[in-house]
C-alpha angles and dihedrals in degrees: 000000000000123000091021091167089068095059116103125223089255091054091050089050089053089052089051089055090053090045091053093047090053092049089054087056092049092252117133115215114210117192134187111195114207126186150127125294089278088072088074088056091050090051092050090048092052092049093048090050098049094257095133090137088069094044092045093055103035109018110026094145139014129232123174114215112214130205126223111304104171146017094266092056090047088053091051092052094046091046088059089065089052094050107033110100124207120215092026114257091008098115089237115123125184092251091047093051092058099033106024100162095047092044092050090053094051104273111148131182090225089069087072094059099105096040094044093049089049090048090055087052092048094049090049091052091050089058095044094254098130116151142145096234100066115176118164107203112238089234090066095043088054093045089050093052091044091052092047092050098043097042098043108021134085094298095043130038090339092230118178091233140336125284126203089249089058090049089052090053090049091052092048092050093047094074091237097127094048091049093050092048091052091047091050091050091048092056 
């Protein structure tokens, strides 16, 4: 369940009713509740108010997903686009689909890891978002890559390969800066 922090106690109780009905039919409901940091507060509230039946079914343990925090992690994410085949065993990788000639001659998205991570830092600085605890949410890394591919690849501008200016445009179109500004204001 996404946005679990937005669910009310009543909504969780409705889900428990569904859960119980499924159990009576020998169907096991498995849920993964995903949400913002406020979800931890909801969990603590439920525990403090003897609502362990909610926590036990929908929030038995916590795991904090992190975004990209360094160049190595950026490389790992970008490498996934170079190595993930679709359809499986077809020889077609996401990077190859959008930039076939460059891919076939050794161009890999992972080679941009250092420069792209630095570009995220630079763009943050330009908007006054400096900070020592950088964490680029995966959502915005994925949006950035998607923008770069779709705008500049085989179905877009048909560029041979990506430039740093095109990466900048992809970051700007991802919504990352706006999100970070809102998050900074909220703190």
